[in-house]
Amino acid sequence: MDKFRVETIIATPNPQQAVWAAMHQDYSEEFVYDKRDRFPEESKAGELIVKHLLAGNRGHYGCLEHPQITFNVGYFPHSMMQQVRTHRVGMSFDVQCLAGDTEITFVKTSGHLKKIAIEELYDLWVNGEKAIRERKILGRNGEPLEKYRRDCKKRLQKMRLRVLNEDTNKFETSHIKDVICSGIQPVYRLTLKDGKTLNCTTNHKLLTSEGWQRMEEATGLVTAIDHSVITTSKDCFVLCNGSIAVAGNGLYRNQQWLKEQIQKERTVEEIAQLAQCSDTTIRHWAKKYGLKLKIKNTKFKKGQKPWNYNSNAIYRDQSWLEKQINQGLHADEMAELAECSVEAIKKWVYAYGLSLNKRASGTKNPWNKGKPGYSLNLSEESQQRRRENARLYTKRGADSNFWKGGTSSERQLIGAWTRQIAPEVHKKFDYICQKCGIRGGILHAHHIVPVFADESLAYNFDNLISLCKSCHEFIHQNHLEADFAKQLQPILNPVNWNSKPKSPGRKLKAHPVKLIKVEYLGLQVTYDLEVIEPWHNFVANGIVVHNSFRYTGSRIIDVVEGKKDIEDVFYLRPIGHYTNRQGKRYFYSESQRQKDLAWCLEACKLYQQRINEGLSEEHARSLIPFDARQHFVMSCNSRSLMHLLDLRWKKDAQLEAQKFCELLYLRFEEWMPHVAHWYEENRAKKARLSP
């Protein structure tokens, strides 16, 4: 009927075998677990349950409470959910929530992160800033004299919340729509391989490597009646933040790939070329991973000596050095005699353990005293030799330690030319800023038609104008280049005015991390966020999680804007004859149904109007029809499931509840076929209390 759905999220495996084991233990002194290899098969266990437990109608049905099952129920009217809730023996209607200490990530304008616990965020959202103020006179809106906390909801709404663009897998920012307290619920702690933890309910959606999944579904979580963890049957990789989205192939970040290249004895330059990055980047990541790169050996081989090596140099002779020192000569005088540098004399004196003569204080006469500038006292022959050696031995290009990836870009060349020509530009405009009219100060040469707009005018002298530093920075920082150019009416108009490029910035992407542990923490107060479209997610403790999706809000406004059909959001019964337990008999006509649909649409319009007027969502929600379609999660055991079917599968029960039970029975039959068949033959639609 209609769009109604009931799907199984997770269920105890081999449930009939579990009931048989519990039943068998009740009548056995032996430890049943030790005989688990002799348990009957699932089908046989079902037959034995029916024969020895159910068919006998002996009343001892506690064994049926051990198997647990969780359903995802969707598209039913809200009123039906409330009907089921009143008879929820052993059942729960949980919503996705996070524990109070979960940290929500915001991005400051500087790019730095700010993390706030969701419990504190809720307190600020509801009660205002923490500082207590006292109002000693009536407020402008008639607020009474009392202590209060100033409302800060608008400021919180303006804070940039980190969200994931699910199309590009890169992080962006959005804003909070609402902060919700979801009450006390069972909370579980998820621990990831990299140490991150998240405390949430079983129904909270996580972004995994297989898409959005509820925590219980993603981990294959099986729990006991007291909510403790029995087992997790699935490997789960949860998407987290923190991995930089880089240009190129990003291979240099892969430790195993780097290790393989080094084992192949590739040089730094060869690895950098394969990874489409610089040599410095390869060295950085190799050092980070503790890998040893293949580096060129710059030491002299055996038999080779430096180009300026002189075996007959007298400054290498120890006896000669001793003689000069004994004669009272100083280092500079000895260097002049040996035709070498002062440093060479010092080196060999210290090598032989000798001591240089020192001049008395105040008698030193530096060689460069009174000489402007600095120059080496080299002959033309020596200078030529230095040039030749520089060409032979100096590292150039990609081999240089200062290599940054290539020659200057065209944009850098344009900047250099502009700075070079700037004095002539300022002289042309008499050193007056052409925006504020102030003469002198620090002046910049500004391109009237920006380089990004038309690069063909970059080297045109007539396209330059004088601006003071503050005016120049103001124009560029506020993206006013086009407005300023139009005001001046430049002689040369751009042929193609291109848009101003945006800085790529430092983008981060989500990356998967394995979940290694799930543990039950107990009952805690839980919270959640509602995030403005288009991305309904946020980062909690560094993990990408889904935000709260209420049955009101954006769906209601989508109806008004024509994005959704009314009956996709609201439920109305089909045309036909109806009766109820009070004896009412009536016909629901086409005209009545159309009027009800029109009323739903008007309610949606009123909801949108109130939201635009500033009302909160929880306030405006009271204006919409009660039977908005509702998704929910329902957990129960096999005994309470049959109890619900007894109560809501009766012929005089609410029509939608009967349809719900029909779908529920199909899932029950798939899960415990023998027990379900016994129930259908003996109890279904007979309004008996379940065993």
PDB file of C-alpha atoms in Angstrom, residues 95-330:
ATOM      1  CA  VAL A  95      17.072   8.973  16.493  1.00  0.00           C
ATOM      2  CA  GLN A  96      20.646   9.525  15.364  1.00  0.00           C
ATOM      3  CA  CYS A  97      22.575  11.377  18.069  1.00  0.00           C
ATOM      4  CA  LEU A  98      26.000  12.135  19.525  1.00  0.00           C
ATOM      5  CA  ALA A  99      27.267  12.228  23.099  1.00  0.00           C
ATOM      6  CA  GLY A 100      27.686  15.615  24.787  1.00  0.00           C
ATOM      7  CA  ASP A 101      31.520  15.647  24.751  1.00  0.00           C
ATOM      8  CA  THR A 102      31.694  15.256  20.952  1.00  0.00           C
ATOM      9  CA  GLU A 103      33.723  18.123  19.457  1.00  0.00           C
ATOM     10  CA  ILE A 104      32.277  19.934  16.432  1.00  0.00           C
ATOM     11  CA  THR A 105      34.781  21.506  14.017  1.00  0.00           C
ATOM     12  CA  PHE A 106      34.443  25.125  12.866  1.00  0.00           C
ATOM     13  CA  VAL A 107      36.790  27.026  10.526  1.00  0.00           C
ATOM     14  CA  LYS A 108      37.924  30.538  11.447  1.00  0.00           C
ATOM     15  CA  THR A 109      38.435  33.221   8.786  1.00  0.00           C
ATOM     16  CA  SER A 110      42.186  32.837   9.368  1.00  0.00           C
ATOM     17  CA  GLY A 111      41.928  29.186   8.356  1.00  0.00           C
ATOM     18  CA  HIS A 112      42.581  27.870  11.868  1.00  0.00           C
ATOM     19  CA  LEU A 113      40.142  25.426  13.442  1.00  0.00           C
ATOM     20  CA  LYS A 114      37.882  25.960  16.455  1.00  0.00           C
ATOM     21  CA  LYS A 115      36.355  22.950  18.202  1.00  0.00           C
ATOM     22  CA  ILE A 116      33.342  23.179  20.527  1.00  0.00           C
ATOM     23  CA  ALA A 117      31.745  20.304  22.451  1.00  0.00           C
ATOM     24  CA  ILE A 118      28.192  19.769  21.182  1.00  0.00           C
ATOM     25  CA  GLU A 119      26.883  19.904  24.771  1.00  0.00           C
ATOM     26  CA  GLU A 120      28.405  23.384  25.214  1.00  0.00           C
ATOM     27  CA  LEU A 121      27.132  24.396  21.764  1.00  0.00           C
ATOM     28  CA  TYR A 122      23.578  23.435  22.754  1.00  0.00           C
ATOM     29  CA  ASP A 123      23.865  25.434  25.992  1.00  0.00           C
ATOM     30  CA  LEU A 124      24.997  28.526  24.053  1.00  0.00           C
ATOM     31  CA  TRP A 125      22.277  28.000  21.432  1.00  0.00           C
ATOM     32  CA  VAL A 126      19.467  27.773  24.000  1.00  0.00           C
ATOM     33  CA  ASN A 127      20.670  29.931  26.918  1.00  0.00           C
ATOM     34  CA  GLY A 128      23.057  32.411  25.296  1.00  0.00           C
ATOM     35  CA  GLU A 129      26.585  33.468  26.247  1.00  0.00           C
ATOM     36  CA  LYS A 130      27.975  32.066  29.488  1.00  0.00           C
ATOM     37  CA  ALA A 131      28.676  35.462  31.077  1.00  0.00           C
ATOM     38  CA  ILE A 132      25.869  36.396  33.472  1.00  0.00           C
ATOM     39  CA  ARG A 133      24.617  39.963  33.050  1.00  0.00           C
ATOM     40  CA  GLU A 134      22.240  41.954  35.229  1.00  0.00           C
ATOM     41  CA  ARG A 135      19.567  44.248  33.755  1.00  0.00           C
ATOM     42  CA  LYS A 136      18.998  47.197  36.102  1.00  0.00           C
ATOM     43  CA  ILE A 137      16.538  49.018  33.837  1.00  0.00           C
ATOM     44  CA  LEU A 138      13.821  47.726  31.557  1.00  0.00           C
ATOM     45  CA  GLY A 139      15.089  46.496  28.213  1.00  0.00           C
ATOM     46  CA  ARG A 140      14.141  48.208  24.974  1.00  0.00           C
ATOM     47  CA  ASN A 141      11.626  45.421  24.301  1.00  0.00           C
ATOM     48  CA  GLY A 142      10.298  45.433  27.845  1.00  0.00           C
ATOM     49  CA  GLU A 143      12.689  42.803  29.263  1.00  0.00           C
ATOM     50  CA  PRO A 144      12.336  42.608  33.073  1.00  0.00           C
ATOM     51  CA  LEU A 145      14.974  43.544  35.655  1.00  0.00           C
ATOM     52  CA  GLU A 146      16.869  40.308  36.233  1.00  0.00           C
ATOM     53  CA  LYS A 147      20.058  38.430  35.594  1.00  0.00           C
ATOM     54  CA  TYR A 148      20.321  36.978  32.110  1.00  0.00           C
ATOM     55  CA  ARG A 149      22.608  35.508  29.461  1.00  0.00           C
ATOM     56  CA  ARG A 150      22.796  37.428  26.205  1.00  0.00           C
ATOM     57  CA  ASP A 151      21.442  35.623  23.156  1.00  0.00           C
ATOM     58  CA  CYS A 152      24.203  34.556  20.740  1.00  0.00           C
ATOM     59  CA  LYS A 153      22.250  32.342  18.319  1.00  0.00           C
ATOM     60  CA  LYS A 154      22.828  34.656  15.332  1.00  0.00           C
ATOM     61  CA  ARG A 155      26.566  34.672  15.969  1.00  0.00           C
ATOM     62  CA  LEU A 156      26.613  30.868  16.183  1.00  0.00           C
ATOM     63  CA  GLN A 157      24.677  30.681  12.905  1.00  0.00           C
ATOM     64  CA  LYS A 158      27.353  32.803  11.215  1.00  0.00           C
ATOM     65  CA  MET A 159      30.203  30.561  12.351  1.00  0.00           C
ATOM     66  CA  ARG A 160      31.641  28.485   9.507  1.00  0.00           C
ATOM     67  CA  LEU A 161      30.935  24.797  10.135  1.00  0.00           C
ATOM     68  CA  ARG A 162      33.225  22.313   8.391  1.00  0.00           C
ATOM     69  CA  VAL A 163      31.251  20.050   6.027  1.00  0.00           C
ATOM     70  CA  LEU A 164      32.216  17.637   3.255  1.00  0.00           C
ATOM     71  CA  ASN A 165      31.334  18.274  -0.380  1.00  0.00           C
ATOM     72  CA  GLU A 166      30.226  14.746  -1.230  1.00  0.00           C
ATOM     73  CA  ASP A 167      30.707  15.366  -4.973  1.00  0.00           C
ATOM     74  CA  THR A 168      34.373  16.459  -4.808  1.00  0.00           C
ATOM     75  CA  ASN A 169      35.311  14.707  -1.526  1.00  0.00           C
ATOM     76  CA  LYS A 170      36.827  18.006  -0.334  1.00  0.00           C
ATOM     77  CA  PHE A 171      35.925  19.940   2.803  1.00  0.00           C
ATOM     78  CA  GLU A 172      34.004  23.210   2.605  1.00  0.00           C
ATOM     79  CA  THR A 173      32.077  25.308   5.113  1.00  0.00           C
ATOM     80  CA  SER A 174      28.378  25.686   5.865  1.00  0.00           C
ATOM     81  CA  HIS A 175      26.277  26.952   8.780  1.00  0.00           C
ATOM     82  CA  ILE A 176      24.181  25.558  11.635  1.00  0.00           C
ATOM     83  CA  LYS A 177      20.420  25.561  11.242  1.00  0.00           C
ATOM     84  CA  ASP A 178      19.548  24.104  14.635  1.00  0.00           C
ATOM     85  CA  VAL A 179      21.109  22.394  17.671  1.00  0.00           C
ATOM     86  CA  ILE A 180      18.971  19.622  19.139  1.00  0.00           C
ATOM     87  CA  CYS A 181      18.935  17.768  22.451  1.00  0.00           C
ATOM     88  CA  SER A 182      17.629  14.246  21.767  1.00  0.00           C
ATOM     89  CA  GLY A 183      17.306  13.032  25.339  1.00  0.00           C
ATOM     90  CA  ILE A 184      18.894  10.083  27.144  1.00  0.00           C
ATOM     91  CA  GLN A 185      19.849   7.167  24.875  1.00  0.00           C
ATOM     92  CA  PRO A 186      22.256   4.201  24.800  1.00  0.00           C
ATOM     93  CA  VAL A 187      25.668   5.452  23.631  1.00  0.00           C
ATOM     94  CA  TYR A 188      28.534   3.469  22.097  1.00  0.00           C
ATOM     95  CA  ARG A 189      32.178   4.434  21.625  1.00  0.00           C
ATOM     96  CA  LEU A 190      33.777   3.820  18.232  1.00  0.00           C
ATOM     97  CA  THR A 191      37.583   3.639  18.179  1.00  0.00           C
ATOM     98  CA  LEU A 192      39.484   4.041  14.903  1.00  0.00           C
ATOM     99  CA  LYS A 193      42.914   2.734  13.994  1.00  0.00           C
ATOM    100  CA  ASP A 194      44.475   6.226  14.140  1.00  0.00           C
ATOM    101  CA  GLY A 195      43.189   6.787  17.691  1.00  0.00           C
ATOM    102  CA  LYS A 196      40.103   8.881  16.912  1.00  0.00           C
ATOM    103  CA  THR A 197      36.980   8.083  18.936  1.00  0.00           C
ATOM    104  CA  LEU A 198      33.298   8.938  18.499  1.00  0.00           C
ATOM    105  CA  ASN A 199      30.507   8.401  21.035  1.00  0.00           C
ATOM    106  CA  CYS A 200      27.151   7.979  19.283  1.00  0.00           C
ATOM    107  CA  THR A 201      23.930   5.977  19.153  1.00  0.00           C
ATOM    108  CA  THR A 202      23.536   2.885  16.983  1.00  0.00           C
ATOM    109  CA  ASN A 203      21.393   4.797  14.490  1.00  0.00           C
ATOM    110  CA  HIS A 204      23.735   7.683  13.792  1.00  0.00           C
ATOM    111  CA  LYS A 205      24.834   7.737  10.160  1.00  0.00           C
ATOM    112  CA  LEU A 206      28.552   7.614   9.352  1.00  0.00           C
ATOM    113  CA  LEU A 207      30.157   8.243   5.966  1.00  0.00           C
ATOM    114  CA  THR A 208      31.957   4.982   5.217  1.00  0.00           C
ATOM    115  CA  SER A 209      33.887   3.718   2.208  1.00  0.00           C
ATOM    116  CA  GLU A 210      30.564   2.160   1.102  1.00  0.00           C
ATOM    117  CA  GLY A 211      28.549   5.375   1.502  1.00  0.00           C
ATOM    118  CA  TRP A 212      26.227   6.587   4.266  1.00  0.00           C
ATOM    119  CA  GLN A 213      25.433   3.825   6.760  1.00  0.00           C
ATOM    120  CA  ARG A 214      23.970   3.719  10.243  1.00  0.00           C
ATOM    121  CA  MET A 215      26.581   2.768  12.813  1.00  0.00           C
ATOM    122  CA  GLU A 216      24.800  -0.493  13.634  1.00  0.00           C
ATOM    123  CA  GLU A 217      24.577  -1.445   9.960  1.00  0.00           C
ATOM    124  CA  ALA A 218      28.146  -0.381   9.102  1.00  0.00           C
ATOM    125  CA  THR A 219      29.752  -2.424  11.882  1.00  0.00           C
ATOM    126  CA  GLY A 220      27.383  -5.414  11.886  1.00  0.00           C
ATOM    127  CA  LEU A 221      26.777  -4.681  15.565  1.00  0.00           C
ATOM    128  CA  VAL A 222      24.917  -7.291  17.631  1.00  0.00           C
ATOM    129  CA  THR A 223      23.840  -6.247  21.131  1.00  0.00           C
ATOM    130  CA  ALA A 224      22.214  -7.909  24.123  1.00  0.00           C
ATOM    131  CA  ILE A 225      19.014  -6.860  25.886  1.00  0.00           C
ATOM    132  CA  ASP A 226      21.052  -4.622  28.220  1.00  0.00           C
ATOM    133  CA  HIS A 227      22.616  -2.937  25.118  1.00  0.00           C
ATOM    134  CA  SER A 228      26.052  -4.461  25.763  1.00  0.00           C
ATOM    135  CA  VAL A 229      28.090  -5.432  22.693  1.00  0.00           C
ATOM    136  CA  ILE A 230      27.981  -9.093  21.722  1.00  0.00           C
ATOM    137  CA  THR A 231      29.954  -8.852  18.482  1.00  0.00           C
ATOM    138  CA  THR A 232      30.673  -6.818  15.347  1.00  0.00           C
ATOM    139  CA  SER A 233      30.607  -8.807  12.118  1.00  0.00           C
ATOM    140  CA  LYS A 234      31.783  -6.278   9.500  1.00  0.00           C
ATOM    141  CA  ASP A 235      34.986  -4.424   8.672  1.00  0.00           C
ATOM    142  CA  CYS A 236      34.183  -0.726   8.533  1.00  0.00           C
ATOM    143  CA  PHE A 237      36.254   2.145   7.117  1.00  0.00           C
ATOM    144  CA  VAL A 238      35.009   5.553   8.278  1.00  0.00           C
ATOM    145  CA  LEU A 239      35.873   8.752   6.394  1.00  0.00           C
ATOM    146  CA  CYS A 240      37.873  11.283   8.400  1.00  0.00           C
ATOM    147  CA  ASN A 241      39.424  14.664   7.659  1.00  0.00           C
ATOM    148  CA  GLY A 242      43.024  15.873   7.594  1.00  0.00           C
ATOM    149  CA  SER A 243      44.451  14.545   4.321  1.00  0.00           C
ATOM    150  CA  ILE A 244      45.687  17.347   2.042  1.00  0.00           C
ATOM    151  CA  ALA A 245      44.222  17.358  -1.463  1.00  0.00           C
ATOM    152  CA  VAL A 246      47.307  17.929  -3.637  1.00  0.00           C
ATOM    153  CA  ALA A 247      47.907  18.622  -7.293  1.00  0.00           C
ATOM    154  CA  GLY A 248      49.474  15.906  -9.452  1.00  0.00           C
ATOM    155  CA  ASN A 249      49.217  12.247  -8.579  1.00  0.00           C
ATOM    156  CA  GLY A 250      50.313  12.624  -4.928  1.00  0.00           C
ATOM    157  CA  LEU A 251      52.377   9.417  -5.095  1.00  0.00           C
ATOM    158  CA  TYR A 252      55.106  10.916  -2.939  1.00  0.00           C
ATOM    159  CA  ARG A 253      52.779  10.613   0.077  1.00  0.00           C
ATOM    160  CA  ASN A 254      52.569   6.839  -0.341  1.00  0.00           C
ATOM    161  CA  GLN A 255      55.190   5.285   1.936  1.00  0.00           C
ATOM    162  CA  GLN A 256      55.179   1.924   0.166  1.00  0.00           C
ATOM    163  CA  TRP A 257      55.568   3.560  -3.264  1.00  0.00           C
ATOM    164  CA  LEU A 258      58.507   5.673  -2.061  1.00  0.00           C
ATOM    165  CA  LYS A 259      60.149   2.602  -0.566  1.00  0.00           C
ATOM    166  CA  GLU A 260      59.807   0.715  -3.848  1.00  0.00           C
ATOM    167  CA  GLN A 261      61.426   3.556  -5.828  1.00  0.00           C
ATOM    168  CA  ILE A 262      64.382   3.691  -3.437  1.00  0.00           C
ATOM    169  CA  GLN A 263      64.816  -0.093  -3.678  1.00  0.00           C
ATOM    170  CA  LYS A 264      64.998   0.325  -7.462  1.00  0.00           C
ATOM    171  CA  GLU A 265      67.951   2.681  -6.781  1.00  0.00           C
ATOM    172  CA  ARG A 266      66.264   5.647  -8.402  1.00  0.00           C
ATOM    173  CA  THR A 267      67.722   9.076  -7.681  1.00  0.00           C
ATOM    174  CA  VAL A 268      65.814  11.891  -5.994  1.00  0.00           C
ATOM    175  CA  GLU A 269      65.424  13.624  -9.359  1.00  0.00           C
ATOM    176  CA  GLU A 270      63.981  10.499 -11.008  1.00  0.00           C
ATOM    177  CA  ILE A 271      61.502   9.896  -8.164  1.00  0.00           C
ATOM    178  CA  ALA A 272      60.404  13.556  -8.236  1.00  0.00           C
ATOM    179  CA  GLN A 273      59.750  13.334 -11.975  1.00  0.00           C
ATOM    180  CA  LEU A 274      57.571  10.228 -11.532  1.00  0.00           C
ATOM    181  CA  ALA A 275      55.614  11.829  -8.657  1.00  0.00           C
ATOM    182  CA  GLN A 276      55.213  15.163 -10.490  1.00  0.00           C
ATOM    183  CA  CYS A 277      56.719  17.186  -7.649  1.00  0.00           C
ATOM    184  CA  SER A 278      59.970  18.857  -6.609  1.00  0.00           C
ATOM    185  CA  ASP A 279      63.113  17.197  -5.247  1.00  0.00           C
ATOM    186  CA  THR A 280      62.564  18.994  -1.934  1.00  0.00           C
ATOM    187  CA  THR A 281      59.126  17.360  -1.570  1.00  0.00           C
ATOM    188  CA  ILE A 282      60.615  13.884  -2.071  1.00  0.00           C
ATOM    189  CA  ARG A 283      63.309  14.589   0.525  1.00  0.00           C
ATOM    190  CA  HIS A 284      60.659  15.843   2.984  1.00  0.00           C
ATOM    191  CA  TRP A 285      58.450  12.739   2.770  1.00  0.00           C
ATOM    192  CA  ALA A 286      61.414  10.347   2.741  1.00  0.00           C
ATOM    193  CA  LYS A 287      62.652  11.940   5.963  1.00  0.00           C
ATOM    194  CA  LYS A 288      59.150  11.767   7.454  1.00  0.00           C
ATOM    195  CA  TYR A 289      58.936   8.015   6.757  1.00  0.00           C
ATOM    196  CA  GLY A 290      62.541   7.381   7.836  1.00  0.00           C
ATOM    197  CA  LEU A 291      63.663   6.292   4.359  1.00  0.00           C
ATOM    198  CA  LYS A 292      67.234   6.759   3.089  1.00  0.00           C
ATOM    199  CA  LEU A 293      67.457   8.241  -0.403  1.00  0.00           C
ATOM    200  CA  LYS A 294      70.139   7.571  -2.972  1.00  0.00           C
ATOM    201  CA  ILE A 295      72.306  10.706  -2.957  1.00  0.00           C
ATOM    202  CA  LYS A 296      75.133  11.607  -5.290  1.00  0.00           C
ATOM    203  CA  ASN A 297      78.598  11.085  -3.743  1.00  0.00           C
ATOM    204  CA  THR A 298      80.327  14.486  -3.826  1.00  0.00           C
ATOM    205  CA  LYS A 299      83.493  13.326  -2.062  1.00  0.00           C
ATOM    206  CA  PHE A 300      86.769  13.138  -3.975  1.00  0.00           C
ATOM    207  CA  LYS A 301      87.582   9.665  -5.139  1.00  0.00           C
ATOM    208  CA  LYS A 302      90.876   8.064  -4.265  1.00  0.00           C
ATOM    209  CA  GLY A 303      93.678   9.780  -6.172  1.00  0.00           C
ATOM    210  CA  GLN A 304      91.616  12.894  -6.869  1.00  0.00           C
ATOM    211  CA  LYS A 305      92.429  16.239  -5.220  1.00  0.00           C
ATOM    212  CA  PRO A 306      90.865  19.711  -5.233  1.00  0.00           C
ATOM    213  CA  TRP A 307      91.539  21.918  -8.220  1.00  0.00           C
ATOM    214  CA  ASN A 308      93.616  24.347  -6.151  1.00  0.00           C
ATOM    215  CA  TYR A 309      95.697  21.727  -4.353  1.00  0.00           C
ATOM    216  CA  ASN A 310      99.415  22.657  -4.244  1.00  0.00           C
ATOM    217  CA  SER A 311     101.730  20.086  -2.690  1.00  0.00           C
ATOM    218  CA  ASN A 312     104.627  22.587  -2.638  1.00  0.00           C
ATOM    219  CA  ALA A 313     102.725  25.304  -0.758  1.00  0.00           C
ATOM    220  CA  ILE A 314     105.055  26.518   1.999  1.00  0.00           C
ATOM    221  CA  TYR A 315     102.139  27.165   4.418  1.00  0.00           C
ATOM    222  CA  ARG A 316     101.779  23.373   4.662  1.00  0.00           C
ATOM    223  CA  ASP A 317     105.362  23.091   5.995  1.00  0.00           C
ATOM    224  CA  GLN A 318     105.317  22.839   9.794  1.00  0.00           C
ATOM    225  CA  SER A 319     108.914  23.945  10.252  1.00  0.00           C
ATOM    226  CA  TRP A 320     108.359  27.017   8.094  1.00  0.00           C
ATOM    227  CA  LEU A 321     105.271  27.975  10.103  1.00  0.00           C
ATOM    228  CA  GLU A 322     107.176  27.556  13.396  1.00  0.00           C
ATOM    229  CA  LYS A 323     110.009  29.722  12.083  1.00  0.00           C
ATOM    230  CA  GLN A 324     107.641  32.559  11.096  1.00  0.00           C
ATOM    231  CA  ILE A 325     105.866  32.437  14.444  1.00  0.00           C
ATOM    232  CA  ASN A 326     109.177  32.509  16.349  1.00  0.00           C
ATOM    233  CA  GLN A 327     110.174  35.576  14.337  1.00  0.00           C
ATOM    234  CA  GLY A 328     107.035  37.301  15.649  1.00  0.00           C
ATOM    235  CA  LEU A 329     105.095  37.429  12.385  1.00  0.00           C
ATOM    236  CA  HIS A 330     101.305  37.610  12.451  1.00  0.00           C
TER     237      HIS A 330
END
